[in-house]
Coordinates of C-alpha atoms in Angstrom, one line a residue:
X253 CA -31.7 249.7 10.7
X254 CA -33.5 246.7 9.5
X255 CA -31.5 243.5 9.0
X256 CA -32.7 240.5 7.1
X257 CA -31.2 237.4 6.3
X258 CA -30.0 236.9 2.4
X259 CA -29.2 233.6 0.1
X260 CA -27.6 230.7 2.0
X261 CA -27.4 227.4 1.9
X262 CA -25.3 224.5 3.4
X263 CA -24.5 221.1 2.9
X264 CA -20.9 218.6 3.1
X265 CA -18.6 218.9 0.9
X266 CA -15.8 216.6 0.0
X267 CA -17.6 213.2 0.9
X268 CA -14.5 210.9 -0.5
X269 CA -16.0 207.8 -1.8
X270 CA -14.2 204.4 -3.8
X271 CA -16.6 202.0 -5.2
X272 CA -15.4 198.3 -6.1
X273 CA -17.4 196.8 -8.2
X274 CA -15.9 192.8 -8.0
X275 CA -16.7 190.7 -10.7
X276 CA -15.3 188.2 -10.4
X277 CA -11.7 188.1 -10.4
X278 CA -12.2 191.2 -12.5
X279 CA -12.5 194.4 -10.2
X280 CA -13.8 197.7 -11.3
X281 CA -13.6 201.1 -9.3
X282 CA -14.8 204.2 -9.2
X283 CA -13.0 207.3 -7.2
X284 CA -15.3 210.1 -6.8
X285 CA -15.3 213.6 -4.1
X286 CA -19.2 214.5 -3.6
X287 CA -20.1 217.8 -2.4
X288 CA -23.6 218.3 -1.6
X289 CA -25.6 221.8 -1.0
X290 CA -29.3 222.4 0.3
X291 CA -31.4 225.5 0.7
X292 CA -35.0 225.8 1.3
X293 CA -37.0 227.0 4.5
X294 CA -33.9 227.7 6.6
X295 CA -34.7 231.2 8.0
X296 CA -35.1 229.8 11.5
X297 CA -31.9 227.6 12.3
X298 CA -30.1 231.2 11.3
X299 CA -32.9 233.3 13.2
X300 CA -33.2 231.1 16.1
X301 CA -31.1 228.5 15.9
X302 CA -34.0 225.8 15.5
X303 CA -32.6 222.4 13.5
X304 CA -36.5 221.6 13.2
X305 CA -35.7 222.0 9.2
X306 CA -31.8 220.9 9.0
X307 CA -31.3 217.5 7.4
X308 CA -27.3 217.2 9.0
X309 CA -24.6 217.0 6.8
X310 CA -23.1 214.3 8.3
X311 CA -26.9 212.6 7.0
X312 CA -25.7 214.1 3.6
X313 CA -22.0 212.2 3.9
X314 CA -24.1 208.9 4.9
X315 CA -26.5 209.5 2.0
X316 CA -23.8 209.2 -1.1
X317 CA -22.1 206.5 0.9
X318 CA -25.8 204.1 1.2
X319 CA -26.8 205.9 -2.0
X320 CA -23.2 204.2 -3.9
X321 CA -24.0 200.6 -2.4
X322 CA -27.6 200.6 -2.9
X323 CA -28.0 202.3 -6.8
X324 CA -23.6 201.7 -8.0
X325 CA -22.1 204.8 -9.5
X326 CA -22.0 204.6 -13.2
X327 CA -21.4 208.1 -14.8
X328 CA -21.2 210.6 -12.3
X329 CA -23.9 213.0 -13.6
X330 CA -26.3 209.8 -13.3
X331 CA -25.1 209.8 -9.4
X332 CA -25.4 213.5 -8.8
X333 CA -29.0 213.6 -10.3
X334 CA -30.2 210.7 -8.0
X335 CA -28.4 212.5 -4.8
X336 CA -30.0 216.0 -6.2
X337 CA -33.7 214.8 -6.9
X338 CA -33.8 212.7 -3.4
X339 CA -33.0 215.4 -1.5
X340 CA -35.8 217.9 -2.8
X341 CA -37.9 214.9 -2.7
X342 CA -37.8 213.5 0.6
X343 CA -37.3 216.5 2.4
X344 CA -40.2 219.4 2.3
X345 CA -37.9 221.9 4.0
X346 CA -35.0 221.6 1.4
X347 CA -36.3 223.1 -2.0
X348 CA -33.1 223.6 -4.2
X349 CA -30.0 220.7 -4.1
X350 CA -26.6 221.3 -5.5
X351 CA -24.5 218.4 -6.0
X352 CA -20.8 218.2 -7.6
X353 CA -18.8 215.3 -7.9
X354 CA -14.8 215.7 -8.8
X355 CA -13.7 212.0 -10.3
X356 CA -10.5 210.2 -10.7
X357 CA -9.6 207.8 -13.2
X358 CA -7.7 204.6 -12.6
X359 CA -6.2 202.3 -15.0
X360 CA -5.2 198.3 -14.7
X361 CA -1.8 197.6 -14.1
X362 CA -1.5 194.3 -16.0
X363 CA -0.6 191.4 -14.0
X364 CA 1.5 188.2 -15.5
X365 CA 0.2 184.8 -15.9
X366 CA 3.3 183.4 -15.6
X367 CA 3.1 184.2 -12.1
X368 CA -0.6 181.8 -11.2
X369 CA -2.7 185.7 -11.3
X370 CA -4.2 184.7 -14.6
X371 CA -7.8 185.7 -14.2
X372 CA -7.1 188.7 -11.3
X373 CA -7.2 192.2 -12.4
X374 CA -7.4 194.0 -9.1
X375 CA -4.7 196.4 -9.2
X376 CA -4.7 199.7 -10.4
X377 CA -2.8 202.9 -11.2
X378 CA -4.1 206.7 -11.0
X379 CA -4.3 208.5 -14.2
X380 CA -2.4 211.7 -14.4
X381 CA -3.9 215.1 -13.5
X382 CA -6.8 215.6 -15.3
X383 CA -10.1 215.2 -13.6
X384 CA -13.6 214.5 -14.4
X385 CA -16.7 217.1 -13.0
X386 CA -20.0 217.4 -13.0
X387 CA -22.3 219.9 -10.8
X388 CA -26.1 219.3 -11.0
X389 CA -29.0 221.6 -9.8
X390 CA -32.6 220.5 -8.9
X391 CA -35.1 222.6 -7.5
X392 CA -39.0 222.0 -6.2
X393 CA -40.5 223.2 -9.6
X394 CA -39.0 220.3 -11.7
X395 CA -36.1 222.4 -12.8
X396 CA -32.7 220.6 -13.4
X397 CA -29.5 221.6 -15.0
X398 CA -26.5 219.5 -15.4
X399 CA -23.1 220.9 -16.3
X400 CA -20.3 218.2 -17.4
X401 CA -16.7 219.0 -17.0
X402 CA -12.8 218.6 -16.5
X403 CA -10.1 220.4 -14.9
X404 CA -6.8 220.1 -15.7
X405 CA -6.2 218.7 -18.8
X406 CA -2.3 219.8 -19.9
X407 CA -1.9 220.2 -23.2
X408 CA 1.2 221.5 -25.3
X409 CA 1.8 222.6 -28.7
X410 CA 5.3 222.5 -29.8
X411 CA 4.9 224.8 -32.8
X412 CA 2.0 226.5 -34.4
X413 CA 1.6 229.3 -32.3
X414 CA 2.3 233.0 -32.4
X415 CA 1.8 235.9 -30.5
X416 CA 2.4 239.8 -31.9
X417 CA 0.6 243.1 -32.7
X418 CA -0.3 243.6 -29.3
X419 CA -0.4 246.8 -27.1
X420 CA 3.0 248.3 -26.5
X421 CA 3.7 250.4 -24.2
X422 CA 6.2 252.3 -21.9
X423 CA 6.2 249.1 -19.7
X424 CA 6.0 246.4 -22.0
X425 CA 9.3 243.9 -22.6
X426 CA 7.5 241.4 -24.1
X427 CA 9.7 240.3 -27.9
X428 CA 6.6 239.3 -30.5
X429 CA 7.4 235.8 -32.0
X430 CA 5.8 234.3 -35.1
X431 CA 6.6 230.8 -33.5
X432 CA 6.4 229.5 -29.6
X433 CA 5.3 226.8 -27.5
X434 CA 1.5 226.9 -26.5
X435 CA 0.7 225.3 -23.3
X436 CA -2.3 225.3 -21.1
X437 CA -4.2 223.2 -18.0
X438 CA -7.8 223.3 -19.8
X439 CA -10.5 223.8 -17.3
X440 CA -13.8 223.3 -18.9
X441 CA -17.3 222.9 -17.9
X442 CA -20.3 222.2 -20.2
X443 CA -24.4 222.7 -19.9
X444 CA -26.0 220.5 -20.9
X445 CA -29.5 220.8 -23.0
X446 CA -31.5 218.7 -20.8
X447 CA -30.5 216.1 -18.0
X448 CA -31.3 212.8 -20.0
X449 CA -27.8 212.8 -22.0
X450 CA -25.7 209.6 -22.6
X451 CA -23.1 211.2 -20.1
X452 CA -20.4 208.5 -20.7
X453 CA -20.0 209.0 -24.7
X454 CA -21.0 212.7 -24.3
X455 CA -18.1 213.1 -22.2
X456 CA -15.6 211.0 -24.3
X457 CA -16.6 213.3 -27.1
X458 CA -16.4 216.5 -25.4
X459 CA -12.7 215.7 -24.2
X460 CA -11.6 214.5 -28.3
X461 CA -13.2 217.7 -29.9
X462 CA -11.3 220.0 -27.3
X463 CA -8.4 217.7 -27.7
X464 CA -8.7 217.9 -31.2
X465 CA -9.4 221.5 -31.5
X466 CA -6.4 222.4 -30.0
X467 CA -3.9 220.4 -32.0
X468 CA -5.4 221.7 -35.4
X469 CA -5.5 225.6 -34.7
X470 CA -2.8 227.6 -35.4
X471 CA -2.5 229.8 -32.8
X472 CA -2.7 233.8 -32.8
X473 CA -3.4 233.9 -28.9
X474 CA -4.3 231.3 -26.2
X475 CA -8.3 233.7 -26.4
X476 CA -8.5 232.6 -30.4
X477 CA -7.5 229.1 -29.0
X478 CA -10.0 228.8 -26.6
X479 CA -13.0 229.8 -29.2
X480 CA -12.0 227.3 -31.2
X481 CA -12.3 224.7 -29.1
X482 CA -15.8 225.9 -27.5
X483 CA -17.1 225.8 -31.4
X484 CA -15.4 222.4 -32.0
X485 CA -18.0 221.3 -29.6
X486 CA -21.2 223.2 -30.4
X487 CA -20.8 222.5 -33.8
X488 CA -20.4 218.8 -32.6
X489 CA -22.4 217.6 -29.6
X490 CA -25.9 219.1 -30.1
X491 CA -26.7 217.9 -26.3
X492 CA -24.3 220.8 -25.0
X493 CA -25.2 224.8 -25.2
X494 CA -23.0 226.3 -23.5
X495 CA -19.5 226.1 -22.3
X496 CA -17.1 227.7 -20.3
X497 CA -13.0 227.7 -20.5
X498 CA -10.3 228.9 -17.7
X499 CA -7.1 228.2 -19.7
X500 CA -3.5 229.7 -17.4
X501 CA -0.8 230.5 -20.6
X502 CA 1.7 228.0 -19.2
X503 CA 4.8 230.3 -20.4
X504 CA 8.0 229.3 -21.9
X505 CA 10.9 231.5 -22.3
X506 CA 13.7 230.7 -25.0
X507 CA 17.0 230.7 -22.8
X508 CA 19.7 232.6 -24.2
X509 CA 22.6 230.6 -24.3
X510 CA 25.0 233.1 -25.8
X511 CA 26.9 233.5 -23.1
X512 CA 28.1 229.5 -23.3
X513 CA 29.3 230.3 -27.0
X514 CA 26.0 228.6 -28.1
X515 CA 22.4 229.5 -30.2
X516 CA 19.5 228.0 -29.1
X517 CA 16.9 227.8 -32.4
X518 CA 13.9 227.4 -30.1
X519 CA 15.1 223.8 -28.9
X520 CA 15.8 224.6 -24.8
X521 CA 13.4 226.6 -22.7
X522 CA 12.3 228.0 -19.4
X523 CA 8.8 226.7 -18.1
X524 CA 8.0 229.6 -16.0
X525 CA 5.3 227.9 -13.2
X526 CA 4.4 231.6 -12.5
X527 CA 3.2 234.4 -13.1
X528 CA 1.1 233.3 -15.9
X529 CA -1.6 234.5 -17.9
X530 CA -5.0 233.4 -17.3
X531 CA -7.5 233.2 -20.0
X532 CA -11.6 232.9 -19.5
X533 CA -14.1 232.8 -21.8
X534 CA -17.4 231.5 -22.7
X535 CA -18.9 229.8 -26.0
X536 CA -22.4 229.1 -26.3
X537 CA -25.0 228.9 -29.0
X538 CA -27.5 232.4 -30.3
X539 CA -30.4 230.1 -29.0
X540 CA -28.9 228.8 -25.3
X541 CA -31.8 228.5 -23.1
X542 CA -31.4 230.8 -19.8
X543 CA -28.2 229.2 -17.6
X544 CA -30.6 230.0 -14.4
X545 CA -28.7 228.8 -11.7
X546 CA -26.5 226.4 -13.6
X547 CA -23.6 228.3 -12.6
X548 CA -24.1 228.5 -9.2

């Protein structure tokens, strides 16, 4: 029986990283998680357990840390890139990088004058849920892709949704309604044309036509949902081709409070946390150059 060794790669993931930038008496930070992954001319660290070809991963961990003093993190796609291309650069062994970096936003908590701080904005508070992405691939032959995303972006529509003429069958309880509450954590992630985008603005503009999208459809399923918001953003940002959606149905159930002499005109519901529907899909233009290994 002949055994050979298949597609691997290894790197560090979750490097957790705060930049302050001080200005001042005017602080600015940026909270990032890098993950980066390396493959290349590893056959012999699995074959014979030689390291002549490993750069470590605690080198990798350093790496984002010296990389984050020495260049700043602006937008994180920037960062990732810079990471990505030194690796394959510097290293002869390592021939394909994959980096992804999660980010969390922070606001300023404003701080009084009255109270001799006038001047001092150094204190912060996290932003809810939602989360910024980005994964970037570069290879040896010059090859770079750059997806853009977020994860869990809750949104809720209140009315304008419906749900009926669906399979029924000998199992199926489910009432048809012509009016319910929509609800969703939007994870999306979005490839990008080339890697020379104005990520900032891009990104900003990404997040309004999905937030947008949502709010103006009225609602036959969470899947028509969903397609409407990936064409919101073609038809928008020329610099994406492609994007991708996992959107749970956050459910909720009417209560029936009959039995306490009372109706209930879709004012008081259940928000069932699970089981919950899970909807996927991809949008992308006709013309979408080949994803390659943006998805990886």
């Amino acid at each position: 029986m002949s055994i050979i060794l298949g597609p691997n790669r290894y790197g560090k993931a979750e490097t957790r990283l705060v930049r302050v930038v001080r200005d001042g008496g005017v602080h600015h930070i940026k909270d990032v998680n890098v993950g980066s992954s390396l493959s290349g001319d590893m056959e012999a660290v699995h074959l014979t357990g030689s390291n002549a070809s490993v750069l470590p991963t605690d080198t990798q961990k350093n790496t984002a840390y010296a990389f984050a003093r020495k260049h700043g993190i602006d937008q994180i796609e920037d960062f990732a890139l810079l990471l990505a291309r030194h690796y394959v650069g510097s290293q002869p062994a390592i021939h394909h990088a994959r980096v992804e970096i999660e980010e969390y936003s922070w606001s300023r908590i404003p701080v009084s004058g009255d109270r001799g701080e006038s001047g001092k904005q150094h204190s912060f508070v996290r932003d809810g849920a939602e989360v910024r992405t980005c994964v970037v691939h570069h290879d040896r032959d010059g090859r770079t892709t750059v997806v853009s995303g977020l994860t869990d972006l809750v949104v809720l529509n209140s009315t304008g949704s419906e749900f009926h003429g669906y399979i029924v069958d000998e199992y199926t309880t489910l009432q048809p309604t012509t009016d319910r509450i929509l609800a969703t954590a939007v994870s999306a992630q979005w490839r990008h044309t080339g890697d020379d985008s104005d990520f900032g603005p891009s990104y900003r503009e990404v997040r309004t036509c999905l937030l947008e999208a949502f709010a103006e459809t009225h609602s036959l399923s969470l899947q028509q949902t969903l397609y409407e918001m990936g064409k919101r953003v073609l038809n928008t940002r020329d610099e994406v081709c492609e994007i991708r959606f996992a959107m749970p149905n956050k459910h909720h159930f009417l209560v029936d409070l009959s039995p306490f002499g009372l109706d209930n005109d879709n004012e008081v519901f259940h928000a069932a946390d699970r089981p919950y529907g899970l909807i996927e899909g991809t949008v992308l233009r006709a013309d979408a150059p080949d994803a390659g290994f943006a998805w990886e």
